């Protein structure tokens, strides 16, 4: 049974559809991450579910209950705000206890639960601390404890780790994931950071202009982006228009090999950086003019190289077509200014629908 | 644009609103109208109605409007004289106040020195002092038989200088608070960034700091102009027969010559001038809301360095001592210098039962109790009405509500005399026969207190992050509960400050109270004015003694406020 469902939910603000007929299902105990650039409507999605944003059309149900007309405070959802929104005049304990008090829990019961939650998020005995004295990571934990305290049917996170520094973010993603698994909470999170989304989610939704551009498990989305937009949003730059005929495709870079069974016709082609191979003896060998043989031997100049720990990303300027990105091993990576010849690997090439 | 629903959710547009959305928007509108109902009714009944009635009565005769009469009054040389004096003394007072107070604002904003908190409080005391007390203090300093008169035979009470100095004394705090408050919070790193980019010290100030300050200076200047334009108590005490502002002239025409038509025309003239000023003020306030980088004031202030800075600081302290402290010290000295040497003779006289020759039917000291009781009730009314108004104004709003905002400021500038006299002639028949009720005085005083309450509460309420309310709602708090749990704790300190200001202002209210206070229960300012209006050393001494008491009460209230003052607490 699906815990949260949205059916053609539409929100218009100032004449623009911020959410455009969005359908969404989040199963019980599932963690779904909505990913999209800013302005794609992902925060509005959370606000609509929370009831902070009136919807123009459509239906939202939570645990089978239609939420139409249910005010915010009776929806039973938890929302962790982007910048936490801890109540500044209350200490940590009273922030976490807020939802319990609203529910009418007794003092002793609330205190027990607060202690339990604070221990769970790794801040035991922090009840008396002022929220102003907390670091960013600690505030994030308190906000999480506060959202979890009333045991919401659905926990929503708005850019949960947005303002934290990188190392803290990476650690907290893992902790959050473990926590949600333990608690069995249904989670709907939004973020613009694909690393965060892929690490956190069972399922990822990519949004564009108020519509859902793709939905799938992190590997699905990563390996088979549904459109050029999704591919570019995920950071892939080698995206070109192409015409597929048989096992080859005509592109601005020349003719490239494509995997077996690629449907023929106009398309967009994505070549992952790992699929751009430097020919071993490219400098010595004169450029062969066998473009018919799957685009082998496209000559390029190295524009820049960036170290990424165990590999190097090269920015290449080919003799024809748009710039290319290639990942190569650390050892023997060419320097900027050098000339190289590249070929393309069909296994790292993905056919996308043609761009409109 | 439709008003946002409660909790400030932007409402769905009319095009896409579902039934539930529309009903939520309707509920929101109902909530806001409900919040506004009490303030609107209050202002309509106790401000609009009396003022309109008195103006109407002045301009109508035999059931017809007498506009010819109005034009006559407006173009008469007497009116033009009064108008000219009102405008130029206000302009001169404003210029003088800026000249004296801007360096002080700088010193208080940028320097850190021992006793700074105390100095801030001292500087603010004059602003909450009743105008009558300010008048008395300057009379004691520069008037006949005053300190300067005794020492050097120097008298200024026949010149306009006494009025101008009293206005500077009174409004020094407005400039220091409004400009200095912002100056102290401007991020010094902005100037440093300009210096690093190659600007000289003065260029950096001129290019970065000055533009940031201009709107605040303009707003402060406008407030000072407004206060001095409508000056009543100070001129009444110091102006003698020669000088009259519009407000004083309205009082004379109403109370002495019983010439209502002239008073009505002058009231309208003042109303128009004040409305124009408030419109300009609203505009500068909007300009001031432009994004500035602000930091906590403590980070911007530092110890003075070098002889020049210390000398500057000391010069400002000297200005404060001579201009603000000396008149009050003289006031206290006069109240103590009884015929047979220093003593409490005047204070004792205050408590004595009045005889036939006295201006009072009760011992003047009873005015203290009256004043405190009236001011307390007035404060309750002002805080209740002002808080409701501020709550209604918190949420982003259309032109209707902005108009309401401006309406709330009007009592600051509309002739208090007109209001007081209007009370007398309108609230005297059923169902609102309040003429013999004590509540009349607090009602009039609350009218002046409400703008202060709104100005103090509104910035704080607006500063409460909407998403905090949303966070509370998501955690299960109903809109009312969210307001109680989130807004109330944050604004309670501001509320306390607002109450303090309303109390001080009510204590000092003179123009309206002088009409409606019953002879057997005068307030402190009314009693002081009555004593000053009578000849005799004892009456003068008693006036000084009563003024001293009033000053101590007001200063006491203010010092209490300083203890609870928060950084963002309005403009005054």
PDB file of C-alpha atoms in Angstrom, chain A residues 36-294:
ATOM      1  CA  UNK A  36      16.015  19.203  -9.246  1.00  0.00           C
ATOM      2  CA  UNK A  37      17.569  22.560  -9.897  1.00  0.00           C
ATOM      3  CA  UNK A  38      16.315  25.524  -7.895  1.00  0.00           C
ATOM      4  CA  UNK A  39      12.960  26.727  -9.158  1.00  0.00           C
ATOM      5  CA  UNK A  40      11.914  23.291 -10.357  1.00  0.00           C
ATOM      6  CA  UNK A  41       9.111  23.146  -7.796  1.00  0.00           C
ATOM      7  CA  UNK A  42      10.559  20.617  -5.402  1.00  0.00           C
ATOM      8  CA  UNK A  43      10.123  22.729  -2.261  1.00  0.00           C
ATOM      9  CA  UNK A  44       6.586  23.606  -3.320  1.00  0.00           C
ATOM     10  CA  UNK A  45       5.901  19.882  -3.494  1.00  0.00           C
ATOM     11  CA  UNK A  46       6.791  19.489   0.180  1.00  0.00           C
ATOM     12  CA  UNK A  47       4.819  22.590   1.157  1.00  0.00           C
ATOM     13  CA  UNK A  48       1.780  21.280  -0.705  1.00  0.00           C
ATOM     14  CA  UNK A  49       1.934  17.966   1.134  1.00  0.00           C
ATOM     15  CA  UNK A  50       2.400  19.766   4.467  1.00  0.00           C
ATOM     16  CA  UNK A  51      -0.566  22.006   3.698  1.00  0.00           C
ATOM     17  CA  UNK A  52       1.549  25.146   3.784  1.00  0.00           C
ATOM     18  CA  UNK A  53       0.690  25.666   0.139  1.00  0.00           C
ATOM     19  CA  UNK A  54      -2.851  25.463  -1.180  1.00  0.00           C
ATOM     20  CA  UNK A  55      -3.085  23.282  -4.248  1.00  0.00           C
ATOM     21  CA  UNK A  56      -5.017  24.452  -7.277  1.00  0.00           C
ATOM     22  CA  UNK A  57      -6.057  21.025  -8.483  1.00  0.00           C
ATOM     23  CA  UNK A  58      -5.430  17.339  -7.777  1.00  0.00           C
ATOM     24  CA  UNK A  59      -5.543  15.120  -4.757  1.00  0.00           C
ATOM     25  CA  UNK A  60      -3.128  14.303  -1.960  1.00  0.00           C
ATOM     26  CA  UNK A  61      -3.731  11.319   0.295  1.00  0.00           C
ATOM     27  CA  UNK A  62      -1.679  10.145   3.225  1.00  0.00           C
ATOM     28  CA  UNK A  63      -2.246   6.632   4.531  1.00  0.00           C
ATOM     29  CA  UNK A  64      -5.454   6.504   2.512  1.00  0.00           C
ATOM     30  CA  UNK A  65      -6.833   9.741   3.969  1.00  0.00           C
ATOM     31  CA  UNK A  66      -7.638  12.600   1.628  1.00  0.00           C
ATOM     32  CA  UNK A  67      -5.821  15.688   2.918  1.00  0.00           C
ATOM     33  CA  UNK A  68      -8.053  18.229   1.176  1.00  0.00           C
ATOM     34  CA  UNK A  69      -9.256  20.749   3.722  1.00  0.00           C
ATOM     35  CA  UNK A  70      -7.111  19.313   6.523  1.00  0.00           C
ATOM     36  CA  UNK A  71      -5.211  22.214   8.123  1.00  0.00           C
ATOM     37  CA  UNK A  72      -1.424  22.008   8.510  1.00  0.00           C
ATOM     38  CA  UNK A  73      -1.456  21.183  12.184  1.00  0.00           C
ATOM     39  CA  UNK A  74      -3.741  18.174  11.776  1.00  0.00           C
ATOM     40  CA  UNK A  75      -1.934  16.497   8.878  1.00  0.00           C
ATOM     41  CA  UNK A  76       0.466  14.509  11.022  1.00  0.00           C
ATOM     42  CA  UNK A  77       3.463  15.062   8.783  1.00  0.00           C
ATOM     43  CA  UNK A  78       6.941  16.064   9.895  1.00  0.00           C
ATOM     44  CA  UNK A  79       8.870  18.700   7.976  1.00  0.00           C
ATOM     45  CA  UNK A  80      12.503  19.549   8.475  1.00  0.00           C
ATOM     46  CA  UNK A  81      13.015  23.035   7.095  1.00  0.00           C
ATOM     47  CA  UNK A  82      15.909  24.001   4.924  1.00  0.00           C
ATOM     48  CA  UNK A  83      17.530  26.191   7.566  1.00  0.00           C
ATOM     49  CA  UNK A  84      16.050  24.168  10.426  1.00  0.00           C
ATOM     50  CA  UNK A  85      13.878  26.957  11.881  1.00  0.00           C
ATOM     51  CA  UNK A  86      14.582  26.001  15.461  1.00  0.00           C
ATOM     52  CA  UNK A  87      12.681  28.213  17.891  1.00  0.00           C
ATOM     53  CA  UNK A  88      15.379  30.613  19.095  1.00  0.00           C
ATOM     54  CA  UNK A  89      13.827  31.383  22.463  1.00  0.00           C
ATOM     55  CA  UNK A  90      13.560  27.738  23.501  1.00  0.00           C
ATOM     56  CA  UNK A  91      16.367  25.433  24.481  1.00  0.00           C
ATOM     57  CA  UNK A  92      17.084  22.181  22.671  1.00  0.00           C
ATOM     58  CA  UNK A  93      14.856  20.067  24.890  1.00  0.00           C
ATOM     59  CA  UNK A  94      11.865  22.347  24.545  1.00  0.00           C
ATOM     60  CA  UNK A  95      12.350  22.537  20.785  1.00  0.00           C
ATOM     61  CA  UNK A  96      12.213  18.767  20.506  1.00  0.00           C
ATOM     62  CA  UNK A  97       9.285  18.565  22.913  1.00  0.00           C
ATOM     63  CA  UNK A  98       7.220  21.126  20.985  1.00  0.00           C
ATOM     64  CA  UNK A  99       5.298  18.667  18.836  1.00  0.00           C
ATOM     65  CA  UNK A 100       4.707  16.399  21.839  1.00  0.00           C
ATOM     66  CA  UNK A 101       3.227  19.286  23.811  1.00  0.00           C
ATOM     67  CA  UNK A 102       0.982  20.203  20.894  1.00  0.00           C
ATOM     68  CA  UNK A 103      -0.215  16.612  20.926  1.00  0.00           C
ATOM     69  CA  UNK A 104      -0.964  16.938  24.606  1.00  0.00           C
ATOM     70  CA  UNK A 105       1.594  14.436  25.908  1.00  0.00           C
ATOM     71  CA  UNK A 106       2.323  14.493  29.623  1.00  0.00           C
ATOM     72  CA  UNK A 107       5.505  16.112  30.857  1.00  0.00           C
ATOM     73  CA  UNK A 108       7.194  12.928  32.031  1.00  0.00           C
ATOM     74  CA  UNK A 109       6.306  11.094  28.846  1.00  0.00           C
ATOM     75  CA  UNK A 110       7.596  14.002  26.734  1.00  0.00           C
ATOM     76  CA  UNK A 111      10.838  14.204  28.704  1.00  0.00           C
ATOM     77  CA  UNK A 112      11.470  10.519  28.241  1.00  0.00           C
ATOM     78  CA  UNK A 113      10.844  10.732  24.519  1.00  0.00           C
ATOM     79  CA  UNK A 114      13.044  13.848  24.138  1.00  0.00           C
ATOM     80  CA  UNK A 115      15.922  12.121  25.892  1.00  0.00           C
ATOM     81  CA  UNK A 116      15.463   9.071  23.691  1.00  0.00           C
ATOM     82  CA  UNK A 117      15.408  11.134  20.483  1.00  0.00           C
ATOM     83  CA  UNK A 118      18.396  13.256  21.435  1.00  0.00           C
ATOM     84  CA  UNK A 119      20.365  10.106  22.200  1.00  0.00           C
ATOM     85  CA  UNK A 120      19.302   8.691  18.857  1.00  0.00           C
ATOM     86  CA  UNK A 121      20.537  11.702  16.871  1.00  0.00           C
ATOM     87  CA  UNK A 122      23.808  11.677  18.776  1.00  0.00           C
ATOM     88  CA  UNK A 123      23.235  14.600  21.120  1.00  0.00           C
ATOM     89  CA  UNK A 124      22.550  12.935  24.455  1.00  0.00           C
ATOM     90  CA  UNK A 125      21.870  15.250  27.396  1.00  0.00           C
ATOM     91  CA  UNK A 126      21.736  18.377  25.220  1.00  0.00           C
ATOM     92  CA  UNK A 127      18.291  19.366  26.552  1.00  0.00           C
ATOM     93  CA  UNK A 128      19.395  22.518  28.357  1.00  0.00           C
ATOM     94  CA  UNK A 129      21.583  23.923  25.609  1.00  0.00           C
ATOM     95  CA  UNK A 130      20.532  27.111  23.822  1.00  0.00           C
ATOM     96  CA  UNK A 131      19.935  26.627  20.117  1.00  0.00           C
ATOM     97  CA  UNK A 132      22.126  29.640  19.398  1.00  0.00           C
ATOM     98  CA  UNK A 133      25.130  27.776  20.774  1.00  0.00           C
ATOM     99  CA  UNK A 134      24.750  24.820  18.426  1.00  0.00           C
ATOM    100  CA  UNK A 135      26.930  24.218  15.383  1.00  0.00           C
ATOM    101  CA  UNK A 136      25.300  23.700  11.991  1.00  0.00           C
ATOM    102  CA  UNK A 137      25.490  19.930  12.257  1.00  0.00           C
ATOM    103  CA  UNK A 138      24.055  19.954  15.768  1.00  0.00           C
ATOM    104  CA  UNK A 139      21.185  22.202  14.705  1.00  0.00           C
ATOM    105  CA  UNK A 140      20.454  19.779  11.917  1.00  0.00           C
ATOM    106  CA  UNK A 141      20.285  16.913  14.414  1.00  0.00           C
ATOM    107  CA  UNK A 142      17.996  18.847  16.746  1.00  0.00           C
ATOM    108  CA  UNK A 143      15.726  19.746  13.841  1.00  0.00           C
ATOM    109  CA  UNK A 144      15.581  16.089  12.909  1.00  0.00           C
ATOM    110  CA  UNK A 145      14.773  15.043  16.460  1.00  0.00           C
ATOM    111  CA  UNK A 146      12.082  17.703  16.627  1.00  0.00           C
ATOM    112  CA  UNK A 147      10.495  16.541  13.382  1.00  0.00           C
ATOM    113  CA  UNK A 148      10.606  12.889  14.453  1.00  0.00           C
ATOM    114  CA  UNK A 149       9.286  13.445  17.976  1.00  0.00           C
ATOM    115  CA  UNK A 150       5.554  13.264  17.264  1.00  0.00           C
ATOM    116  CA  UNK A 151       6.127  10.072  15.177  1.00  0.00           C
ATOM    117  CA  UNK A 152       4.824  11.577  11.931  1.00  0.00           C
ATOM    118  CA  UNK A 153       3.294   9.271   9.323  1.00  0.00           C
ATOM    119  CA  UNK A 154       5.570  10.933   6.794  1.00  0.00           C
ATOM    120  CA  UNK A 155       8.847  12.732   7.357  1.00  0.00           C
ATOM    121  CA  UNK A 156       9.762  15.402   4.832  1.00  0.00           C
ATOM    122  CA  UNK A 157      13.184  16.973   4.547  1.00  0.00           C
ATOM    123  CA  UNK A 158      13.868  20.191   2.617  1.00  0.00           C
ATOM    124  CA  UNK A 159      17.535  20.317   1.588  1.00  0.00           C
ATOM    125  CA  UNK A 160      18.378  18.499   4.804  1.00  0.00           C
ATOM    126  CA  UNK A 161      22.122  18.883   4.506  1.00  0.00           C
ATOM    127  CA  UNK A 162      22.278  21.940   2.293  1.00  0.00           C
ATOM    128  CA  UNK A 163      24.210  24.260   4.550  1.00  0.00           C
ATOM    129  CA  UNK A 164      26.691  21.849   6.016  1.00  0.00           C
ATOM    130  CA  UNK A 165      30.249  21.395   4.926  1.00  0.00           C
ATOM    131  CA  UNK A 166      31.177  18.499   2.723  1.00  0.00           C
ATOM    132  CA  UNK A 167      32.677  16.004   5.173  1.00  0.00           C
ATOM    133  CA  UNK A 168      29.864  16.501   7.681  1.00  0.00           C
ATOM    134  CA  UNK A 169      27.348  16.056   4.904  1.00  0.00           C
ATOM    135  CA  UNK A 170      28.811  12.791   3.775  1.00  0.00           C
ATOM    136  CA  UNK A 171      28.819  11.437   7.313  1.00  0.00           C
ATOM    137  CA  UNK A 172      25.268  12.576   8.042  1.00  0.00           C
ATOM    138  CA  UNK A 173      23.877  11.070   4.839  1.00  0.00           C
ATOM    139  CA  UNK A 174      25.034   7.670   6.024  1.00  0.00           C
ATOM    140  CA  UNK A 175      23.649   8.249   9.520  1.00  0.00           C
ATOM    141  CA  UNK A 176      20.286   9.425   8.188  1.00  0.00           C
ATOM    142  CA  UNK A 177      20.022   6.416   5.908  1.00  0.00           C
ATOM    143  CA  UNK A 178      20.681   4.042   8.833  1.00  0.00           C
ATOM    144  CA  UNK A 179      18.244   5.913  11.043  1.00  0.00           C
ATOM    145  CA  UNK A 180      15.401   5.780   8.532  1.00  0.00           C
ATOM    146  CA  UNK A 181      16.007   2.066   8.007  1.00  0.00           C
ATOM    147  CA  UNK A 182      15.894   1.441  11.770  1.00  0.00           C
ATOM    148  CA  UNK A 183      12.788   3.529  12.370  1.00  0.00           C
ATOM    149  CA  UNK A 184      10.955   2.369   9.269  1.00  0.00           C
ATOM    150  CA  UNK A 185       9.941   5.945   8.585  1.00  0.00           C
ATOM    151  CA  UNK A 186       8.408   6.976   5.278  1.00  0.00           C
ATOM    152  CA  UNK A 187      10.572   9.784   3.982  1.00  0.00           C
ATOM    153  CA  UNK A 188      10.180  12.356   1.230  1.00  0.00           C
ATOM    154  CA  UNK A 189      13.250  14.564   0.833  1.00  0.00           C
ATOM    155  CA  UNK A 190      14.177  17.260  -1.669  1.00  0.00           C
ATOM    156  CA  UNK A 191      17.666  18.304  -2.620  1.00  0.00           C
ATOM    157  CA  UNK A 192      19.588  19.803  -5.503  1.00  0.00           C
ATOM    158  CA  UNK A 193      22.637  17.682  -4.745  1.00  0.00           C
ATOM    159  CA  UNK A 194      22.594  14.401  -6.681  1.00  0.00           C
ATOM    160  CA  UNK A 195      25.229  12.824  -4.446  1.00  0.00           C
ATOM    161  CA  UNK A 196      22.978  13.399  -1.441  1.00  0.00           C
ATOM    162  CA  UNK A 197      19.918  12.081  -3.271  1.00  0.00           C
ATOM    163  CA  UNK A 198      21.600   8.944  -4.536  1.00  0.00           C
ATOM    164  CA  UNK A 199      23.097   8.146  -1.148  1.00  0.00           C
ATOM    165  CA  UNK A 200      19.861   8.705   0.754  1.00  0.00           C
ATOM    166  CA  UNK A 201      17.084   7.437  -1.453  1.00  0.00           C
ATOM    167  CA  UNK A 202      15.463   4.141  -2.379  1.00  0.00           C
ATOM    168  CA  UNK A 203      14.001   6.025  -5.289  1.00  0.00           C
ATOM    169  CA  UNK A 204      14.934   9.272  -6.960  1.00  0.00           C
ATOM    170  CA  UNK A 205      12.629  11.701  -8.735  1.00  0.00           C
ATOM    171  CA  UNK A 206      14.088  14.337 -11.009  1.00  0.00           C
ATOM    172  CA  UNK A 207      11.936  17.445 -11.400  1.00  0.00           C
ATOM    173  CA  UNK A 208      11.981  20.046 -14.121  1.00  0.00           C
ATOM    174  CA  UNK A 209       9.700  23.071 -14.348  1.00  0.00           C
ATOM    175  CA  UNK A 210       7.072  21.602 -12.048  1.00  0.00           C
ATOM    176  CA  UNK A 211       6.949  18.234 -13.786  1.00  0.00           C
ATOM    177  CA  UNK A 212       8.578  14.954 -12.970  1.00  0.00           C
ATOM    178  CA  UNK A 213      11.275  14.333 -15.566  1.00  0.00           C
ATOM    179  CA  UNK A 214      12.300  10.898 -14.353  1.00  0.00           C
ATOM    180  CA  UNK A 215      11.644   8.460 -11.540  1.00  0.00           C
ATOM    181  CA  UNK A 216      13.679   5.409 -10.673  1.00  0.00           C
ATOM    182  CA  UNK A 217      16.182   3.806  -8.355  1.00  0.00           C
ATOM    183  CA  UNK A 218      19.497   5.649  -8.068  1.00  0.00           C
ATOM    184  CA  UNK A 219      21.342   3.185 -10.369  1.00  0.00           C
ATOM    185  CA  UNK A 220      18.536   3.344 -12.940  1.00  0.00           C
ATOM    186  CA  UNK A 221      18.561   7.101 -13.072  1.00  0.00           C
ATOM    187  CA  UNK A 222      22.320   7.277 -13.046  1.00  0.00           C
ATOM    188  CA  UNK A 223      22.785   4.698 -15.780  1.00  0.00           C
ATOM    189  CA  UNK A 224      19.857   5.565 -18.002  1.00  0.00           C
ATOM    190  CA  UNK A 225      18.922   9.228 -17.704  1.00  0.00           C
ATOM    191  CA  UNK A 226      15.528   9.679 -19.307  1.00  0.00           C
ATOM    192  CA  UNK A 227      16.361  12.878 -21.161  1.00  0.00           C
ATOM    193  CA  UNK A 228      19.139  15.245 -22.091  1.00  0.00           C
ATOM    194  CA  UNK A 229      17.943  17.516 -19.272  1.00  0.00           C
ATOM    195  CA  UNK A 230      18.341  14.801 -16.660  1.00  0.00           C
ATOM    196  CA  UNK A 231      21.713  13.823 -18.090  1.00  0.00           C
ATOM    197  CA  UNK A 232      22.998  17.378 -17.975  1.00  0.00           C
ATOM    198  CA  UNK A 233      21.527  17.915 -14.507  1.00  0.00           C
ATOM    199  CA  UNK A 234      23.409  14.844 -13.294  1.00  0.00           C
ATOM    200  CA  UNK A 235      26.591  16.469 -14.537  1.00  0.00           C
ATOM    201  CA  UNK A 236      27.058  14.735 -17.874  1.00  0.00           C
ATOM    202  CA  UNK A 237      28.316  17.149 -20.523  1.00  0.00           C
ATOM    203  CA  UNK A 238      28.924  14.842 -23.507  1.00  0.00           C
ATOM    204  CA  UNK A 239      25.407  15.119 -24.871  1.00  0.00           C
ATOM    205  CA  UNK A 240      24.860  15.629 -28.599  1.00  0.00           C
ATOM    206  CA  UNK A 241      22.088  15.244 -31.166  1.00  0.00           C
ATOM    207  CA  UNK A 242      22.523  12.082 -33.250  1.00  0.00           C
ATOM    208  CA  UNK A 243      20.956   9.872 -35.883  1.00  0.00           C
ATOM    209  CA  UNK A 244      21.142   6.145 -35.161  1.00  0.00           C
ATOM    210  CA  UNK A 245      21.497   3.669 -38.003  1.00  0.00           C
ATOM    211  CA  UNK A 246      22.179   0.082 -37.006  1.00  0.00           C
ATOM    212  CA  UNK A 247      25.150  -0.098 -34.579  1.00  0.00           C
ATOM    213  CA  UNK A 248      26.408   3.373 -35.328  1.00  0.00           C
ATOM    214  CA  UNK A 249      25.233   6.931 -34.852  1.00  0.00           C
ATOM    215  CA  UNK A 250      26.093  10.069 -36.773  1.00  0.00           C
ATOM    216  CA  UNK A 251      27.054  12.901 -34.419  1.00  0.00           C
ATOM    217  CA  UNK A 252      28.935  16.219 -34.612  1.00  0.00           C
ATOM    218  CA  UNK A 253      31.975  14.227 -33.438  1.00  0.00           C
ATOM    219  CA  UNK A 254      31.695  11.824 -36.352  1.00  0.00           C
ATOM    220  CA  UNK A 255      30.275   8.325 -36.340  1.00  0.00           C
ATOM    221  CA  UNK A 256      30.081   6.656 -32.922  1.00  0.00           C
ATOM    222  CA  UNK A 257      29.361   3.059 -32.003  1.00  0.00           C
ATOM    223  CA  UNK A 258      26.140   2.401 -30.081  1.00  0.00           C
ATOM    224  CA  UNK A 259      25.057  -0.676 -28.083  1.00  0.00           C
ATOM    225  CA  UNK A 260      23.210  -3.525 -29.746  1.00  0.00           C
ATOM    226  CA  UNK A 261      19.486  -3.033 -30.090  1.00  0.00           C
ATOM    227  CA  UNK A 262      19.551   0.750 -30.024  1.00  0.00           C
ATOM    228  CA  UNK A 263      16.413   1.863 -31.862  1.00  0.00           C
ATOM    229  CA  UNK A 264      17.209   3.651 -35.114  1.00  0.00           C
ATOM    230  CA  UNK A 265      16.235   7.194 -35.968  1.00  0.00           C
ATOM    231  CA  UNK A 266      16.908  10.654 -34.542  1.00  0.00           C
ATOM    232  CA  UNK A 267      18.070  10.659 -30.944  1.00  0.00           C
ATOM    233  CA  UNK A 268      20.248  12.364 -28.370  1.00  0.00           C
ATOM    234  CA  UNK A 269      23.418  10.566 -27.451  1.00  0.00           C
ATOM    235  CA  UNK A 270      25.143  10.613 -24.084  1.00  0.00           C
ATOM    236  CA  UNK A 271      28.706   9.387 -23.802  1.00  0.00           C
ATOM    237  CA  UNK A 272      29.846   9.050 -20.214  1.00  0.00           C
ATOM    238  CA  UNK A 273      33.319  10.499 -19.594  1.00  0.00           C
ATOM    239  CA  UNK A 274      34.588   6.973 -18.965  1.00  0.00           C
ATOM    240  CA  UNK A 275      33.474   6.086 -22.506  1.00  0.00           C
ATOM    241  CA  UNK A 276      35.843   8.582 -24.083  1.00  0.00           C
ATOM    242  CA  UNK A 277      39.084   6.592 -24.485  1.00  0.00           C
ATOM    243  CA  UNK A 278      42.501   7.965 -25.269  1.00  0.00           C
ATOM    244  CA  UNK A 279      44.177   5.929 -27.955  1.00  0.00           C
ATOM    245  CA  UNK A 280      47.337   4.410 -26.512  1.00  0.00           C
ATOM    246  CA  UNK A 281      49.862   5.557 -29.105  1.00  0.00           C
ATOM    247  CA  UNK A 282      47.947   8.544 -30.279  1.00  0.00           C
ATOM    248  CA  UNK A 283      50.858  10.893 -30.435  1.00  0.00           C
ATOM    249  CA  UNK A 284      53.049   8.609 -32.538  1.00  0.00           C
ATOM    250  CA  UNK A 285      50.403   7.382 -34.931  1.00  0.00           C
ATOM    251  CA  UNK A 286      49.229   9.665 -37.699  1.00  0.00           C
ATOM    252  CA  UNK A 287      45.529  10.225 -37.609  1.00  0.00           C
ATOM    253  CA  UNK A 288      43.803   7.496 -39.583  1.00  0.00           C
ATOM    254  CA  UNK A 289      40.973   8.691 -41.754  1.00  0.00           C
ATOM    255  CA  UNK A 290      38.728   5.746 -40.973  1.00  0.00           C
ATOM    256  CA  UNK A 291      35.845   7.731 -39.565  1.00  0.00           C
ATOM    257  CA  UNK A 292      33.570   5.081 -40.979  1.00  0.00           C
ATOM    258  CA  UNK A 293      34.960   2.623 -38.438  1.00  0.00           C
ATOM    259  CA  UNK A 294      32.978   3.896 -35.438  1.00  0.00           C
TER     260      UNK A 294
END
